[in-house]
Tab-separated table of C-alpha atoms and ligand atoms in Angstrom:
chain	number	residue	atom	x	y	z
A	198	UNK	CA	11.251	5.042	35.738
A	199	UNK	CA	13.019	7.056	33.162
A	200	UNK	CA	12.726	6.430	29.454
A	201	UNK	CA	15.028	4.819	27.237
A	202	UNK	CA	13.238	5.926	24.095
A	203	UNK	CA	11.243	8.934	23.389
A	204	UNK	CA	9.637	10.133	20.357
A	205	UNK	CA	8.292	13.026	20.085
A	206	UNK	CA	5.503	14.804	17.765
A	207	UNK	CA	7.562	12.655	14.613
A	208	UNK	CA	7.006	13.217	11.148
A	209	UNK	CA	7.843	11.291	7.899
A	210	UNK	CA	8.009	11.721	4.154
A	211	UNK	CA	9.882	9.861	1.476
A	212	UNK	CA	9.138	12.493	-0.941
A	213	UNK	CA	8.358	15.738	0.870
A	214	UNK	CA	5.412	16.029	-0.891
A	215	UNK	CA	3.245	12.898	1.404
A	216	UNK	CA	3.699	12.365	4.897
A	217	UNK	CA	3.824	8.428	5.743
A	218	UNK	CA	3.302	9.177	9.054
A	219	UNK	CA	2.554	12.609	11.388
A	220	UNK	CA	2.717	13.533	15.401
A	221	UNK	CA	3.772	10.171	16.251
A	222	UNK	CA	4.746	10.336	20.152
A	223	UNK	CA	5.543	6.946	22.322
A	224	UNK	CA	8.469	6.305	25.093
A	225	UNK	CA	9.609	3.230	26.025
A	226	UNK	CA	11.220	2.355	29.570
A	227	UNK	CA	13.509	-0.446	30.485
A	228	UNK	CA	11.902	-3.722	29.818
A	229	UNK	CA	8.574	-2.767	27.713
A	230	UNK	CA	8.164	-4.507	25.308
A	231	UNK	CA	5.950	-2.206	22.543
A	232	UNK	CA	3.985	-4.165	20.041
A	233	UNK	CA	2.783	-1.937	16.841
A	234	UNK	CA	0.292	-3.498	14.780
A	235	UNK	CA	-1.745	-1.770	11.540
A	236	UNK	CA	-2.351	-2.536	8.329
A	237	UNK	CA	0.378	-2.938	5.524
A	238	UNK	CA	1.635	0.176	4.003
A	239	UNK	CA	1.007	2.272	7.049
A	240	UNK	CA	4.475	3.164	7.714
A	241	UNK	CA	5.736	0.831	10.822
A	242	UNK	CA	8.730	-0.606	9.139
A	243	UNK	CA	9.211	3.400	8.238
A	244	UNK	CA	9.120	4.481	11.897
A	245	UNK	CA	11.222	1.434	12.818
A	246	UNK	CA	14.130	2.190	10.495
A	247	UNK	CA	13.522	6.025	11.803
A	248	UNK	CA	14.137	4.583	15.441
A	249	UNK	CA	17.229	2.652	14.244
A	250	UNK	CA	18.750	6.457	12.767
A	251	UNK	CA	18.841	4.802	8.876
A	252	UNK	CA	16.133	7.139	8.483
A	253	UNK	CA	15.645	11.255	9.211
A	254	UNK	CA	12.562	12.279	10.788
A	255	UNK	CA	11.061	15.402	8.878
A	256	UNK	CA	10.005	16.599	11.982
A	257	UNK	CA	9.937	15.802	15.622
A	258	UNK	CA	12.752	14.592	17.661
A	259	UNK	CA	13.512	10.359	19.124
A	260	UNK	CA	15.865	10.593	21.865
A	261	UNK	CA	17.645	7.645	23.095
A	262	UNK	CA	18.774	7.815	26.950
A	263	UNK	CA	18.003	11.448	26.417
A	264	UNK	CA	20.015	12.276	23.947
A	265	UNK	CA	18.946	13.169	19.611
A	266	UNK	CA	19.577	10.261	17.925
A	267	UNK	CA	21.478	12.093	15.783
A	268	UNK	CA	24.243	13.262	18.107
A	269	UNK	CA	25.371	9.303	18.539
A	270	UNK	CA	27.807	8.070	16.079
A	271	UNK	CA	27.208	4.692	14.713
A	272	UNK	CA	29.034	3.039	17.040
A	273	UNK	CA	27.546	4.308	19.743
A	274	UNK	CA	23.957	3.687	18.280
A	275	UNK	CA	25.014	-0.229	17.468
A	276	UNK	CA	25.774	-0.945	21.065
A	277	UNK	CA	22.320	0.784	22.722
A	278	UNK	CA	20.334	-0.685	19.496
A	279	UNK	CA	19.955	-4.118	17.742
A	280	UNK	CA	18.075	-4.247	14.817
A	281	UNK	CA	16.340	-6.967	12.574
A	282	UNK	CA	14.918	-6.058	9.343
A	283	UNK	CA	12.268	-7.532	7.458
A	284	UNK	CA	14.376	-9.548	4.998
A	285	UNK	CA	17.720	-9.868	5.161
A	286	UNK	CA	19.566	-11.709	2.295
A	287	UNK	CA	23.624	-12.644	2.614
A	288	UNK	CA	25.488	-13.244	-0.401
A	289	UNK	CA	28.773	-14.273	1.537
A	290	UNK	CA	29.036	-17.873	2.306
A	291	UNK	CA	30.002	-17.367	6.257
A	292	UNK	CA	29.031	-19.922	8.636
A	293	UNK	CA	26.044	-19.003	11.184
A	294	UNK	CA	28.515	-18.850	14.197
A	295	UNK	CA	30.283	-16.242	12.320
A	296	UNK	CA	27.301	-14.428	11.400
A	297	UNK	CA	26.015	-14.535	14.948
A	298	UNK	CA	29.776	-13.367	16.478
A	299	UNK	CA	29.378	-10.545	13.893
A	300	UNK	CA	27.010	-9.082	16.656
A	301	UNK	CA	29.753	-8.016	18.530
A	302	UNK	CA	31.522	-5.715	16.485
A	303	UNK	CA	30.262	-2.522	18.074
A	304	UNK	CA	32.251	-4.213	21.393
A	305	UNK	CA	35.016	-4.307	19.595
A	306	UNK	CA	37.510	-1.695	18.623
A	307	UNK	CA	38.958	-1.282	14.871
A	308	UNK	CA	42.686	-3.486	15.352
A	309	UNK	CA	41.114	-5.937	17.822
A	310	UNK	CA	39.632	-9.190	17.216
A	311	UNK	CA	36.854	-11.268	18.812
A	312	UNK	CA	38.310	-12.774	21.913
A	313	UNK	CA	37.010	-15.406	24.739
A	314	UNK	CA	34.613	-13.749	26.022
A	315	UNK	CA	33.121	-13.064	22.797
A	316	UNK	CA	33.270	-16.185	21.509
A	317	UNK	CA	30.841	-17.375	24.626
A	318	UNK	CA	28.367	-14.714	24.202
A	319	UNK	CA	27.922	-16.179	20.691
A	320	UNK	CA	27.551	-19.387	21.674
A	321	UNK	CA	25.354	-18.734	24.606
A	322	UNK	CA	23.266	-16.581	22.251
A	323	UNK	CA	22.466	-19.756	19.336
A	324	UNK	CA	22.192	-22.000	22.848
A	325	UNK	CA	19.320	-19.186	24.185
A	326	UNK	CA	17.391	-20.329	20.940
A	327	UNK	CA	17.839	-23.639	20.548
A	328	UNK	CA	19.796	-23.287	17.529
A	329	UNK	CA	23.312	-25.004	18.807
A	330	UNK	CA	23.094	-27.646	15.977
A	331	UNK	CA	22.943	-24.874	13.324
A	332	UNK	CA	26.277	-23.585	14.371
A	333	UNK	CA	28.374	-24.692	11.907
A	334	UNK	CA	26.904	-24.729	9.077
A	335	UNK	CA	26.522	-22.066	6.054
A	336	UNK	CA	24.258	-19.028	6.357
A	337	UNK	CA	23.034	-19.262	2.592
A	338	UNK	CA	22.226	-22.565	2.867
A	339	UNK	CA	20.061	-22.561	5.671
A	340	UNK	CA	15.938	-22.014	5.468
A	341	UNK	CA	14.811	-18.754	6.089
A	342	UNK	CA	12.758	-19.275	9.424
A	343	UNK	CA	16.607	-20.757	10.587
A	344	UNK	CA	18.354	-17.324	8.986
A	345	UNK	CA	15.371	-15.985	10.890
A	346	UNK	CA	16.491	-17.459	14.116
A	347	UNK	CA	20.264	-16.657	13.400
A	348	UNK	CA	20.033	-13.260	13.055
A	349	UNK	CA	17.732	-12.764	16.290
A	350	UNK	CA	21.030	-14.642	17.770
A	351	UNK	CA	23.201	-12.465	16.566
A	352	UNK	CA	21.412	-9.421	17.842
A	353	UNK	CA	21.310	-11.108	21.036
A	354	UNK	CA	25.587	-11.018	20.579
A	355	UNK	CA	25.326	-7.344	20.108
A	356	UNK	CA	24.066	-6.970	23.929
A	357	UNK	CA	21.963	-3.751	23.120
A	358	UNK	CA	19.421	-2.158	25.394
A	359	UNK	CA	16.631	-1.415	22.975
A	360	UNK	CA	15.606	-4.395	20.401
A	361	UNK	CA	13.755	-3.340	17.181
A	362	UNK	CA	12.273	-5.854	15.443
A	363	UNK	CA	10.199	-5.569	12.321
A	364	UNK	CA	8.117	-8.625	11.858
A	365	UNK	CA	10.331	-11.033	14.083
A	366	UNK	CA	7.989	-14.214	13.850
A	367	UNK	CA	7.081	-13.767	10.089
A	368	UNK	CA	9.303	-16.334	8.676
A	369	UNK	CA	8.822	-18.814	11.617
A	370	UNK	CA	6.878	-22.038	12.325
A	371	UNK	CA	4.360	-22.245	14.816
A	372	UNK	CA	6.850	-23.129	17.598
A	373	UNK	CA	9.147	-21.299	16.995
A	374	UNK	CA	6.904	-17.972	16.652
A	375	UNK	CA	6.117	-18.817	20.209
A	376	UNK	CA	9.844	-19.928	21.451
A	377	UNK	CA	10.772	-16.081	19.966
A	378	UNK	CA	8.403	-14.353	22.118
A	379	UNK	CA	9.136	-16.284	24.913
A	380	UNK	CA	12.682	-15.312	24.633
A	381	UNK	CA	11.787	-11.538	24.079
A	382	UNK	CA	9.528	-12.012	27.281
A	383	UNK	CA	12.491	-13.252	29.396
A	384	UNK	CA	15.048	-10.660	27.719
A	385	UNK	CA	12.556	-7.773	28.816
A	386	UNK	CA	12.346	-9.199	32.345
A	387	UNK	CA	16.398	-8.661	32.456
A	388	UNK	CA	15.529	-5.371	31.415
A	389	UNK	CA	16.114	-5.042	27.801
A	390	UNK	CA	13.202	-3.036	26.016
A	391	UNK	CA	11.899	-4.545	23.069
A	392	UNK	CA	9.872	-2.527	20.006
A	393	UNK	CA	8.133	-4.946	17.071
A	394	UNK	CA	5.882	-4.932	14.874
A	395	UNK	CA	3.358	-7.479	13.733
A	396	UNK	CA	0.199	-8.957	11.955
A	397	UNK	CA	-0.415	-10.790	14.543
A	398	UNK	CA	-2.665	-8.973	18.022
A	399	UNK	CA	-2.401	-12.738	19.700
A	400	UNK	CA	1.290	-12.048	20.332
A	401	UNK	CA	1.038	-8.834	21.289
A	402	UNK	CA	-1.345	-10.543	23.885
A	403	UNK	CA	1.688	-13.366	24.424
A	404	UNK	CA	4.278	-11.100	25.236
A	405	UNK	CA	3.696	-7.350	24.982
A	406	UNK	CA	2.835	-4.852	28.129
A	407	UNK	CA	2.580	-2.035	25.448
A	408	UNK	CA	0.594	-2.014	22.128
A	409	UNK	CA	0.149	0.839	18.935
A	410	UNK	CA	-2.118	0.492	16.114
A	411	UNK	CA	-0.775	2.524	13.121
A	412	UNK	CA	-3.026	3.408	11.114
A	413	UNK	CA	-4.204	6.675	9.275
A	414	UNK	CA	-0.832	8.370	9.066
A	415	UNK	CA	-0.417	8.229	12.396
A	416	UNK	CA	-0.757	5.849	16.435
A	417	UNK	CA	-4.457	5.659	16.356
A	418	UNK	CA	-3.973	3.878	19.873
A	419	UNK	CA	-1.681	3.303	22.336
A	420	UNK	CA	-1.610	1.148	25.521
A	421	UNK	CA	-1.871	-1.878	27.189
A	422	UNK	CA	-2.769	-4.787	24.915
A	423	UNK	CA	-6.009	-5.290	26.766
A	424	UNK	CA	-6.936	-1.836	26.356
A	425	UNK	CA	-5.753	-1.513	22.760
A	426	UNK	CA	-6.880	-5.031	21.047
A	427	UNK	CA	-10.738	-4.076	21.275
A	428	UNK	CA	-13.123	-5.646	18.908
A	429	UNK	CA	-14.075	-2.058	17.888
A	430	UNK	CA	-10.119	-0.743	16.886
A	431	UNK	CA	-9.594	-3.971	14.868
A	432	UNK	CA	-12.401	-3.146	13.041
A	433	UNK	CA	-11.336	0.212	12.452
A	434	UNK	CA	-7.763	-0.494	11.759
A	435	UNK	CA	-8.582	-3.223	9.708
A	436	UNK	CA	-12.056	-3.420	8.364
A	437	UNK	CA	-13.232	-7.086	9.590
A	438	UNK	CA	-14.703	-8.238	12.306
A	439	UNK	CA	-12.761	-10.252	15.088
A	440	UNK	CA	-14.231	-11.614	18.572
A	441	UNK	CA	-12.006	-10.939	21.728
A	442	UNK	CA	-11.399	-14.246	24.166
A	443	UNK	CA	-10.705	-14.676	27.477
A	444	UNK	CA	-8.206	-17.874	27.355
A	445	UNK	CA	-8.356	-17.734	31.333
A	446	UNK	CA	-8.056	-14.837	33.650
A	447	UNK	CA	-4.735	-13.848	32.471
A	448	UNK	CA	-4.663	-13.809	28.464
A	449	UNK	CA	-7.166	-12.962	25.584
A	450	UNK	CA	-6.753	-13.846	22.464
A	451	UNK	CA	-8.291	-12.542	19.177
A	452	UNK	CA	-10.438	-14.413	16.947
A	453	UNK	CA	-11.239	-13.741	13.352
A	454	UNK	CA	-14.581	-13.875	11.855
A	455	UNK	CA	-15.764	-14.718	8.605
A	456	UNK	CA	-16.494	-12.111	6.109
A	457	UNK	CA	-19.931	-11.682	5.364
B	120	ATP	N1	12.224	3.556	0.193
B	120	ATP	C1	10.980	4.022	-0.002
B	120	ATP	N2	10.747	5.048	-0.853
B	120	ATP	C2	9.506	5.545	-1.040
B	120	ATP	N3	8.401	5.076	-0.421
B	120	ATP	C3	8.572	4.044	0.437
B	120	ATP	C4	9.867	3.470	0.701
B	120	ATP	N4	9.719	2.474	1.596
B	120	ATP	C5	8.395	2.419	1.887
B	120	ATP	N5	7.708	3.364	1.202
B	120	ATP	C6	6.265	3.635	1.283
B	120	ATP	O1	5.989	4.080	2.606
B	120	ATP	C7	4.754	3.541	3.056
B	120	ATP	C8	4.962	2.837	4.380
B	120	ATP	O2	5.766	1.688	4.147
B	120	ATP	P1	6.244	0.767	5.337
B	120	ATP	O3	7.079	-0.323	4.753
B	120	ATP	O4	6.838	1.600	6.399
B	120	ATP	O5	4.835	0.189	5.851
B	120	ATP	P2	4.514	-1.003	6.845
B	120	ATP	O6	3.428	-0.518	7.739
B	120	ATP	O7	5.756	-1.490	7.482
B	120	ATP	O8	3.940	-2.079	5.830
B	120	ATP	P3	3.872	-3.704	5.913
B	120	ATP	O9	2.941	-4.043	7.036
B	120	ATP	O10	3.280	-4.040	4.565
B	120	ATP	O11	5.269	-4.213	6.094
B	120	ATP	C9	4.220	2.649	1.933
B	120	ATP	O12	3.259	3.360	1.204
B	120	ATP	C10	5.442	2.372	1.095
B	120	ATP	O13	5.094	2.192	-0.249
């Protein structure tokens, strides 16, 4: 299958003094969804925002369908690419169905306007995550898991083929960390190729076929979440000790252990 994303040997510094990150090298293909875990401060939101083109690699190369990142305007970048942040904070008072038909700008040219068919994608896009009832009422005065949920809607709108997501569930109740990933799991089955990060290995286990620790300045591992999420590389990415389940023949989880 050929790859959507491709990074290759990638380096980063803010300063150009330390590297955040080194030789990082992973490729994605239509409908992976690419978990990367490791501990804070290791530079995952960095590589993210690196993927998304806000940030320049100091070395390496991530090519997108083939092509630099860097020879696709904006545009063309915003309709291959949706992208959630980490926080996200709106001073303008629009109401969530605006903020979620905002995803379609990149469809759109400069003198048009949002028409029918836009409209629905919106729609069907709050409907896809149980959010209908939130529709009309005011972004900034909404909690933040529901801005949460509004803006994965509105990247949803945008129609992109490659999802980043830095910390998607980390705002989220219980139900709704698991209604996300169930959504990303049936998004990725229709193809669309998913990379986020998270604290959390058990939903790499719920919904990822691809996993990365971070850690070190660079991937310390990459590969399927069975392979990846061993008792040994939690312990070495993050220093405690954690038991590996078998749920039933198809899922693991990971369990945390005391510290001694
Ligand atoms: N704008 C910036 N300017 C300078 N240094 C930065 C900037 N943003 C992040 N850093 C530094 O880069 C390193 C990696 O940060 P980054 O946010 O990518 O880590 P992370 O793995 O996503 O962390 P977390 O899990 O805590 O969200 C950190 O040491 C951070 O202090």
């Amino acid at each position: 299958m050929s790859k959507i994303l491709e990074i290759k040997h990638a380096g980063f510094s803010y300063n150009q003094k330390e590297d955040i990150f080194n030789d990082v090298n992973l490729s994605l293909e239509s409908g992976d969804v690419l978990c990367i875990l490791g501990p804070n401060g290791t530079g995952k939101s960095t590589l993210i925002k690196c993927m998304n083109g806000l940030l320049k690699l100091n070395s390496g190369n991530i090519l997108i369908n083939n092509q630099n990142i860097h020879s696709l305007n904006k545009n063309d970048l915003a309709k291959i690419i949706g992208y959630i942040p980490q926080s996200h904070n709106s001073t303008f008072a629009f109401s969530v169905f605006d903020v979620v038909l905002m995803g379609r700008a990149p469809h759109l040219s400069l003198t048009s306007v949002p028409g029918d068919k836009d409209y629905k994608i919106a729609e069907e896009a709050l409907k896809s995550l149980g959010i209908s009832h939130l529709t009309d009422k005011t972004y900034t005065e909404i909690s933040g898991g529901e801005r949460q949920m509004v803006l994965i809607a509105r990247v949803l709108a945008q129609q992109p083929q490659i999802l980043l997501l830095d910390e998607p569930t980390s705002h989220l109740d219980f139900g709704n960390q698991i209604r996300t990933l169930d959504v990303i799991n049936k998004l990725a089955e229709n193809g669309l190729s998913v990379i986020m990060t998270s604290h959390f290995p058990d939903h790499a286990f719920l919904s990822s076929n691809k996993v990365a620790i971070m850690n070190g300045g660079t991937i310390m591992e990459i590969g399927t979440p069975e392979s990846v999420i061993t008792e040994e590389n939690m312990r070495r990415a993050y220093n405690i000790d954690v038991k590996i389940m078998e749920v039933d023949e198809h899922r693991k989880a990971c369990i945390p252990m005391p510290i001694k």
